Amino acid sequence: MHIKEIGIYNVYKDQETATIRFDAPITILTGYNGCGKSTALGIIHSTLSLISGQEFAFPKTNWACEITLTDDSKLLHAKISRAMKPNFKPLAIKPTKNENFRISIGNYYDKIFNDTIDNSKQSDTIIQKEGQGRPSLSTNIVNIVRNSTKDDIKLTSTLYCDELFFSKDQEYESQKLQELDIFSENKNLDKTLLLLQKEFISRIPTGLAPTRMMKEWKELLEALDALPNKAKETLSEHIQSLKRLNLQKSESEIFLDEANLFFKSTHRELAINDRLQLSLKTKKGEVQWYDFSKGEKTLICLLLATHLTKNTQKVFLLDEPDLSLHLSWQKQLLPSLQRLAPNAQFIVATHSPALVGRCENEKIVNLAHLTRA
């Protein structure tokens, strides 16, 4: 499941709806600074987070959006910097027989707004949380509109913004890391890399490949002992099995091979050391993961976050992922992410020409035409 389209109300122009279509697995958002690329990503992540039962403290208020998914389900979300009335009742919205809606995004926003109380005279504060922040008096309302009610919407999002990763998958573990003295408030990238690394290592089946290989060799020896009865047929089956086993790559090998397409240009190799941690092999010795450069940590986090969730319904929202990456790595980034998670959707905001035109199935959307200017 992917996002097919989003309508955003009262953001790019006052009391008007701007529509962005996502016709390809990779959509690249371009435009000058301040045209609303990061805002679009934040609105999408804020909406999908609420659907998953978690709030993303997004600071922008007084807007509404309508996200259409590829199964034609629609997510209506209004965020208003006012408190709800005590007798507020959620709106009941259903699709008509032809799957069109009886309410526009603007009307939806107005209905929610009219059920709120003006709190401009009250003292408002900003709730802060690891790179997030929102007015304490703001209100979020979400409606899910779909013809089928058999399955929950399982689409989730991972947002990368300002060197921080926001994802429902990491929320619980990230909270536990807050009490560790080794992490200061400005080391969020280290926290993310540690969490992703732990998850990656936990999925490596210890001793599985050698066990399977020994089993095949044992059966081959037993087949040799059985000569001459059906010797050729039996040997042929086992030899082919060994060949197939030899060609199979483990999940860890798939990730490391992809990551080392980047590191080979620097004459280093990413590997798993004896302590079951990621490290870089260099001519001068081993570099531990916590000593990686900011660009290296960012790259590995992007690759790991993609690799570890490749079997889920996921949309990756990447806000200028190229900022700390070398030009050659920027050119490799999106093709690499797509190879790791071929079924995922990527929506990327960037100013870098190096990210554009690297994948066959990408779409470029210039958001500058949506703004007042």
Coordinates of N, CA and C in Angstrom, one line a residue, residues 20-191:
I20 N -0.9 17.2 -4.3 CA 0.3 16.6 -4.8 C 0.0 15.1 -5.1
R21 N 0.3 14.7 -6.3 CA 0.1 13.3 -6.7 C 1.5 12.5 -6.6
F22 N 1.4 11.3 -6.2 CA 2.6 10.4 -6.1 C 2.4 9.3 -7.0
D23 N 2.8 9.4 -8.3 CA 2.6 8.5 -9.3 C 3.7 7.5 -9.5
A24 N 4.7 7.6 -8.7 CA 5.9 6.7 -8.8 C 6.3 6.2 -7.4
P25 N 7.1 5.1 -7.4 CA 7.6 4.7 -6.0 C 8.5 5.7 -5.4
I26 N 9.2 6.5 -6.2 CA 10.1 7.5 -5.7 C 9.6 8.9 -6.2
T27 N 9.2 9.8 -5.2 CA 8.8 11.1 -5.6 C 9.8 12.1 -5.0
I28 N 10.4 13.0 -5.8 CA 11.4 13.9 -5.3 C 10.8 15.3 -5.3
L29 N 10.7 15.9 -4.1 CA 10.1 17.3 -4.0 C 11.2 18.3 -4.0
T30 N 11.1 19.2 -5.0 CA 12.1 20.3 -5.1 C 11.4 21.6 -4.9
G31 N 12.2 22.7 -5.0 CA 11.7 24.1 -4.8 C 12.6 24.9 -3.9
Y32 N 12.4 26.2 -4.0 CA 13.3 27.0 -3.2 C 13.1 26.9 -1.7
N33 N 14.0 27.4 -0.9 CA 13.8 27.3 0.6 C 12.5 28.0 1.0
G34 N 11.8 27.4 1.9 CA 10.6 27.9 2.4 C 9.3 27.7 1.6
C35 N 9.4 26.9 0.5 CA 8.3 26.6 -0.3 C 7.4 25.5 0.2
G36 N 7.8 24.8 1.3 CA 6.9 23.9 1.9 C 7.2 22.4 1.7
K37 N 8.4 22.1 1.4 CA 8.8 20.7 1.2 C 8.8 20.0 2.5
S38 N 9.5 20.5 3.5 CA 9.5 19.9 4.9 C 8.1 19.8 5.5
T39 N 7.3 20.9 5.2 CA 6.0 20.9 5.8 C 5.1 19.8 5.2
A40 N 5.2 19.5 3.9 CA 4.5 18.4 3.3 C 4.9 17.0 4.0
L41 N 6.2 16.8 4.2 CA 6.6 15.6 4.8 C 6.1 15.5 6.3
G42 N 6.2 16.6 7.0 CA 5.7 16.6 8.4 C 4.2 16.3 8.5
I43 N 3.4 16.9 7.6 CA 2.0 16.6 7.6 C 1.7 15.1 7.3
I44 N 2.4 14.6 6.3 CA 2.2 13.1 6.0 C 2.5 12.3 7.2
H45 N 3.7 12.5 7.8 CA 4.2 11.7 9.0 C 3.2 11.9 10.2
S46 N 2.8 13.2 10.4 CA 1.9 13.4 11.5 C 0.6 12.6 11.4
T47 N 0.1 12.6 10.2 CA -1.2 11.9 9.9 C -1.0 10.4 10.1
L48 N 0.0 9.8 9.5 CA 0.2 8.3 9.5 C 0.6 7.9 11.0
S49 N 1.3 8.8 11.7 CA 1.6 8.5 13.1 C 0.3 8.3 13.9
L50 N -0.6 9.3 13.8 CA -1.9 9.2 14.5 C -2.7 8.0 14.1
I51 N -2.6 7.6 12.9 CA -3.3 6.3 12.5 C -2.7 5.1 13.2
S52 N -1.4 5.2 13.5 CA -0.7 4.1 14.1 C -0.8 4.2 15.6
G53 N -1.5 5.2 16.2 CA -1.7 5.3 17.6 C -0.6 6.1 18.3
Q54 N 0.1 6.9 17.6 CA 1.2 7.7 18.2 C 1.2 9.1 17.6
E55 N 1.5 10.1 18.5 CA 1.5 11.5 18.0 C 2.9 11.9 17.6
F56 N 3.1 12.5 16.5 CA 4.3 13.2 16.1 C 4.1 14.7 16.4
A57 N 4.9 15.2 17.3 CA 4.7 16.6 17.7 C 5.1 17.6 16.7
F58 N 4.3 17.8 15.7 CA 4.6 18.7 14.6 C 4.1 20.1 14.9
P59 N 5.0 21.1 14.8 CA 4.6 22.4 15.3 C 3.6 23.2 14.5
K60 N 3.4 22.9 13.2 CA 2.5 23.7 12.4 C 1.1 23.4 12.7
T61 N 0.2 24.4 12.8 CA -1.2 24.2 13.1 C -2.1 24.9 12.1
N62 N -3.4 24.7 12.3 CA -4.4 25.3 11.5 C -4.3 24.9 10.0
W63 N -4.4 23.6 9.8 CA -4.4 23.1 8.5 C -5.2 21.8 8.5
A64 N -5.5 21.3 7.3 CA -6.2 20.0 7.2 C -5.6 19.3 6.0
C65 N -5.7 18.0 5.9 CA -5.2 17.2 4.8 C -6.1 16.0 4.5
E66 N -6.0 15.6 3.3 CA -6.7 14.4 2.9 C -5.7 13.5 2.1
I67 N -5.4 12.4 2.7 CA -4.4 11.4 2.1 C -5.2 10.3 1.4
T68 N -5.0 10.1 0.2 CA -5.6 9.0 -0.5 C -4.6 7.9 -0.8
L69 N -5.0 6.7 -0.3 CA -4.1 5.5 -0.5 C -4.4 4.7 -1.7
T70 N -3.5 3.8 -2.1 CA -3.7 3.1 -3.4 C -4.9 2.2 -3.4
D71 N -5.4 1.9 -2.2 CA -6.7 1.1 -2.1 C -7.9 2.0 -2.1
D72 N -7.7 3.3 -2.3 CA -8.7 4.3 -2.3 C -9.3 4.6 -0.9
S73 N -8.6 4.1 0.1 CA -9.0 4.6 1.5 C -8.5 6.1 1.6
K74 N -9.2 6.8 2.4 CA -8.8 8.2 2.6 C -8.6 8.5 4.1
L75 N -7.6 9.3 4.4 CA -7.3 9.7 5.8 C -7.5 11.2 5.8
L76 N -8.5 11.7 6.6 CA -8.8 13.1 6.8 C -8.2 13.5 8.2
H77 N -7.4 14.6 8.2 CA -6.7 15.0 9.4 C -6.8 16.5 9.5
A78 N -7.3 17.0 10.6 CA -7.3 18.5 10.8 C -6.5 18.8 12.1
K79 N -5.6 19.8 12.1 CA -4.9 20.2 13.3 C -5.2 21.7 13.5
I80 N -5.7 22.0 14.7 CA -6.1 23.4 14.9 C -5.6 23.8 16.3
S81 N -5.1 25.1 16.4 CA -4.6 25.6 17.6 C -5.6 26.1 18.6
R82 N -6.6 25.3 18.8 CA -7.7 25.6 19.7 C -8.2 24.3 20.4
A83 N -8.8 24.5 21.5 CA -9.3 23.3 22.3 C -10.7 22.9 21.9
M84 N -11.0 21.6 22.0 CA -12.3 21.1 21.6 C -13.3 21.5 22.6
K85 N -14.6 21.7 22.1 CA -15.7 22.0 23.1 C -16.0 20.7 23.9
P86 N -16.5 20.9 25.1 CA -16.7 19.7 26.0 C -17.7 18.7 25.3
N87 N -18.6 19.1 24.5 CA -19.6 18.2 24.0 C -19.3 17.8 22.5
F88 N -18.0 17.9 22.2 CA -17.6 17.5 20.8 C -17.9 16.1 20.5
K89 N -18.5 15.9 19.3 CA -18.8 14.5 18.8 C -18.0 14.3 17.4
P90 N -17.3 13.2 17.3 CA -16.5 13.0 16.1 C -17.5 13.0 14.8
L91 N -16.9 13.5 13.7 CA -17.7 13.5 12.5 C -17.9 12.0 12.0
A92 N -19.0 11.7 11.4 CA -19.3 10.4 10.8 C -19.2 10.7 9.3
I93 N -18.2 10.2 8.6 CA -18.0 10.4 7.2 C -17.9 9.1 6.5
K94 N -18.7 8.9 5.5 CA -18.7 7.6 4.7 C -18.7 7.9 3.3
P95 N -18.0 7.1 2.5 CA -18.0 7.3 1.0 C -19.3 7.0 0.4
T96 N -19.6 7.6 -0.7 CA -20.8 7.3 -1.4 C -20.6 6.1 -2.2
K97 N -21.7 5.7 -3.0 CA -21.5 4.5 -3.8 C -20.5 4.6 -4.8
N98 N -20.3 5.8 -5.4 CA -19.2 5.9 -6.4 C -17.9 6.3 -5.8
E99 N -17.8 6.2 -4.4 CA -16.5 6.4 -3.7 C -16.1 7.8 -3.6
N100 N -17.0 8.8 -4.0 CA -16.7 10.2 -3.8 C -17.1 10.6 -2.4
F101 N -16.6 11.7 -1.9 CA -16.9 12.1 -0.6 C -17.9 13.2 -0.6
R102 N -18.7 13.3 0.5 CA -19.7 14.3 0.6 C -19.2 15.6 1.2
I103 N -17.9 15.6 1.5 CA -17.3 16.7 2.2 C -15.9 17.0 1.6
S104 N -15.7 18.3 1.4 CA -14.4 18.7 0.9 C -13.4 18.9 2.1
I105 N -12.1 19.1 1.8 CA -11.2 19.3 2.9 C -11.5 20.6 3.6
G106 N -11.8 21.6 2.8 CA -12.1 22.9 3.4 C -13.3 22.8 4.4
N107 N -14.4 22.1 3.9 CA -15.6 22.0 4.8 C -15.2 21.2 6.0
Y108 N -14.4 20.1 5.9 CA -14.0 19.3 7.0 C -13.3 20.2 8.0
Y109 N -12.3 21.0 7.6 CA -11.6 21.9 8.4 C -12.6 22.8 9.2
D110 N -13.5 23.4 8.4 CA -14.4 24.4 9.0 C -15.3 23.7 10.1
K111 N -15.8 22.5 9.8 CA -16.6 21.8 10.8 C -15.8 21.5 12.1
I112 N -14.6 21.1 12.0 CA -13.7 20.9 13.1 C -13.5 22.2 13.9
F113 N -13.1 23.2 13.1 CA -12.8 24.6 13.7 C -14.0 25.1 14.5
N114 N -15.2 24.9 13.9 CA -16.4 25.4 14.6 C -16.8 24.6 15.9
D115 N -16.2 23.5 16.1 CA -16.3 22.7 17.3 C -15.2 22.9 18.3
T116 N -14.4 24.0 18.1 CA -13.4 24.3 19.0 C -13.6 25.6 19.7
I117 N -12.9 25.9 20.8 CA -13.0 27.1 21.6 C -11.8 28.0 21.4
D118 N -12.0 29.3 21.2 CA -10.9 30.2 21.1 C -10.2 30.3 22.4
N119 N -8.9 29.9 22.4 CA -8.1 29.9 23.6 C -6.9 30.9 23.5
S120 N -7.1 31.9 22.7 CA -6.0 32.9 22.4 C -5.6 33.6 23.7
K121 N -6.6 33.7 24.6 CA -6.3 34.5 25.9 C -5.6 33.6 26.9
Q122 N -5.5 32.3 26.6 CA -4.9 31.4 27.6 C -3.4 31.3 27.3
S123 N -2.7 30.9 28.3 CA -1.2 30.8 28.2 C -0.9 29.5 27.4
D124 N -0.2 29.6 26.3 CA 0.2 28.4 25.6 C 1.7 28.1 25.7
T125 N 2.0 26.9 25.7 CA 3.4 26.5 25.8 C 3.8 25.5 24.7
I126 N 5.0 25.4 24.4 CA 5.5 24.4 23.4 C 5.9 23.2 24.0
I127 N 5.3 22.0 23.7 CA 5.8 20.7 24.2 C 6.9 20.3 23.4
Q128 N 8.1 20.1 24.0 CA 9.3 19.7 23.3 C 9.6 18.2 23.6
K129 N 10.1 17.6 22.5 CA 10.5 16.1 22.6 C 11.4 15.8 21.5
E130 N 12.7 15.7 21.8 CA 13.7 15.2 20.8 C 13.5 15.7 19.4
G131 N 13.6 17.0 19.2 CA 13.5 17.5 17.8 C 12.1 17.8 17.4
Q132 N 11.1 17.4 18.3 CA 9.7 17.7 18.0 C 9.2 18.8 18.9
G133 N 8.1 19.5 18.5 CA 7.6 20.5 19.3 C 6.2 20.9 18.8
R134 N 5.2 21.1 19.6 CA 3.9 21.5 19.2 C 3.3 22.4 20.3
P135 N 2.4 23.3 19.9 CA 1.6 24.1 20.9 C 0.8 23.1 21.8
S136 N 0.8 23.4 23.1 CA 0.1 22.4 24.0 C -1.4 22.5 23.9
L137 N -1.9 23.6 23.3 CA -3.4 23.7 23.2 C -3.9 23.2 21.8
S138 N -3.1 22.7 21.0 CA -3.5 22.3 19.7 C -4.4 21.0 19.7
T139 N -5.2 20.8 18.7 CA -6.1 19.7 18.7 C -5.9 18.9 17.3
N140 N -5.8 17.6 17.4 CA -5.8 16.8 16.2 C -7.0 15.9 16.1
I141 N -7.7 15.9 14.9 CA -8.8 15.1 14.6 C -8.5 14.3 13.3
V142 N -8.7 13.0 13.4 CA -8.5 12.1 12.2 C -9.7 11.3 11.9
N143 N -10.1 11.2 10.7 CA -11.1 10.3 10.2 C -10.6 9.3 9.1
I144 N -10.8 8.1 9.3 CA -10.5 7.1 8.3 C -11.7 6.7 7.5
V145 N -11.7 6.9 6.2 CA -12.9 6.7 5.4 C -12.5 5.6 4.3
R146 N -13.3 4.5 4.4 CA -13.0 3.4 3.4 C -14.2 2.5 3.3
N147 N -14.4 1.8 2.2 CA -15.5 0.9 2.0 C -15.3 -0.4 2.7
S148 N -14.1 -0.8 2.8 CA -13.8 -2.1 3.5 C -13.3 -1.9 4.9
T149 N -13.9 -2.6 5.9 CA -13.4 -2.5 7.3 C -12.8 -3.8 7.8
K150 N -12.4 -4.7 6.9 CA -11.9 -6.0 7.3 C -10.5 -5.8 7.9
D151 N -9.6 -5.0 7.3 CA -8.3 -4.9 7.8 C -8.0 -3.5 8.2
D152 N -7.1 -3.4 9.2 CA -6.6 -2.1 9.6 C -5.6 -1.6 8.6
I153 N -5.5 -0.3 8.5 CA -4.5 0.3 7.7 C -3.1 0.1 8.3
K154 N -2.2 -0.6 7.6 CA -0.9 -1.0 8.2 C 0.2 -0.1 7.7
L155 N -0.1 0.8 6.8 CA 1.0 1.7 6.3 C 1.5 2.6 7.4
T156 N 2.8 2.6 7.5 CA 3.5 3.4 8.5 C 4.6 4.2 7.8
S157 N 5.1 5.2 8.5 CA 6.1 6.1 7.9 C 7.3 6.2 8.8
T158 N 8.5 6.4 8.2 CA 9.7 6.8 8.9 C 10.1 8.2 8.3
L159 N 10.3 9.1 9.2 CA 10.7 10.5 8.8 C 12.1 10.7 9.2
Y160 N 12.9 11.2 8.2 CA 14.3 11.6 8.5 C 14.3 13.1 8.3
C161 N 14.7 13.9 9.3 CA 14.7 15.3 9.2 C 15.7 15.9 10.2
D162 N 16.5 16.8 9.8 CA 17.5 17.5 10.7 C 18.4 16.4 11.4
E163 N 18.8 15.4 10.7 CA 19.7 14.4 11.3 C 19.0 13.5 12.3
L164 N 17.7 13.6 12.4 CA 16.9 12.8 13.4 C 16.0 11.9 12.6
F165 N 15.7 10.7 13.2 CA 14.8 9.7 12.7 C 13.6 9.6 13.6
F166 N 12.4 9.7 13.0 CA 11.2 9.5 13.7 C 10.4 8.4 13.1
S167 N 10.1 7.4 14.0 CA 9.4 6.2 13.5 C 8.8 5.5 14.7
K168 N 7.6 5.0 14.5 CA 6.8 4.3 15.6 C 7.6 3.1 16.0
D169 N 8.3 2.5 15.1 CA 9.1 1.2 15.4 C 10.1 1.5 16.5
Q170 N 10.7 2.7 16.6 CA 11.8 2.9 17.5 C 11.4 3.6 18.8
E171 N 10.1 4.0 18.9 CA 9.7 4.9 20.0 C 10.0 4.3 21.4
Y172 N 9.6 3.1 21.7 CA 9.8 2.5 23.0 C 11.3 2.4 23.4
E173 N 12.1 1.8 22.5 CA 13.5 1.7 22.8 C 14.2 3.0 23.0
S174 N 13.8 4.0 22.2 CA 14.4 5.3 22.3 C 14.1 5.9 23.6
Q175 N 12.9 5.7 24.2 CA 12.6 6.3 25.5 C 13.5 5.7 26.6
K176 N 13.8 4.4 26.4 CA 14.7 3.7 27.4 C 16.1 4.3 27.4
L177 N 16.5 4.7 26.2 CA 17.9 5.2 26.1 C 18.1 6.6 26.7
Q178 N 17.0 7.3 27.0 CA 17.1 8.6 27.5 C 17.8 8.7 28.9
E179 N 17.8 7.6 29.6 CA 18.4 7.6 30.9 C 19.9 7.2 30.9
L180 N 20.4 6.8 29.7 CA 21.8 6.4 29.7 C 22.7 7.7 29.6
D181 N 23.7 7.7 30.5 CA 24.6 8.8 30.6 C 25.5 9.0 29.3
I182 N 25.7 7.9 28.5 CA 26.6 8.0 27.4 C 26.0 8.8 26.3
F183 N 24.7 9.1 26.3 CA 24.0 9.9 25.3 C 23.6 11.2 25.8
S184 N 24.1 12.3 25.2 CA 23.6 13.6 25.5 C 22.4 13.9 24.6
E185 N 21.8 15.1 24.9 CA 20.6 15.4 24.1 C 20.9 15.6 22.6
N186 N 22.2 16.0 22.3 CA 22.5 16.2 20.9 C 23.1 15.0 20.2
K187 N 23.0 13.8 20.8 CA 23.5 12.6 20.1 C 22.4 11.7 19.7
N188 N 21.4 12.3 19.1 CA 20.2 11.4 18.6 C 20.6 10.5 17.5
L189 N 21.6 10.9 16.7 CA 22.0 10.0 15.6 C 22.7 8.8 16.1
D190 N 23.4 9.0 17.2 CA 24.1 7.8 17.8 C 23.0 6.9 18.4
K191 N 22.0 7.4 19.0 CA 20.9 6.6 19.6 C 20.3 5.8 18.5

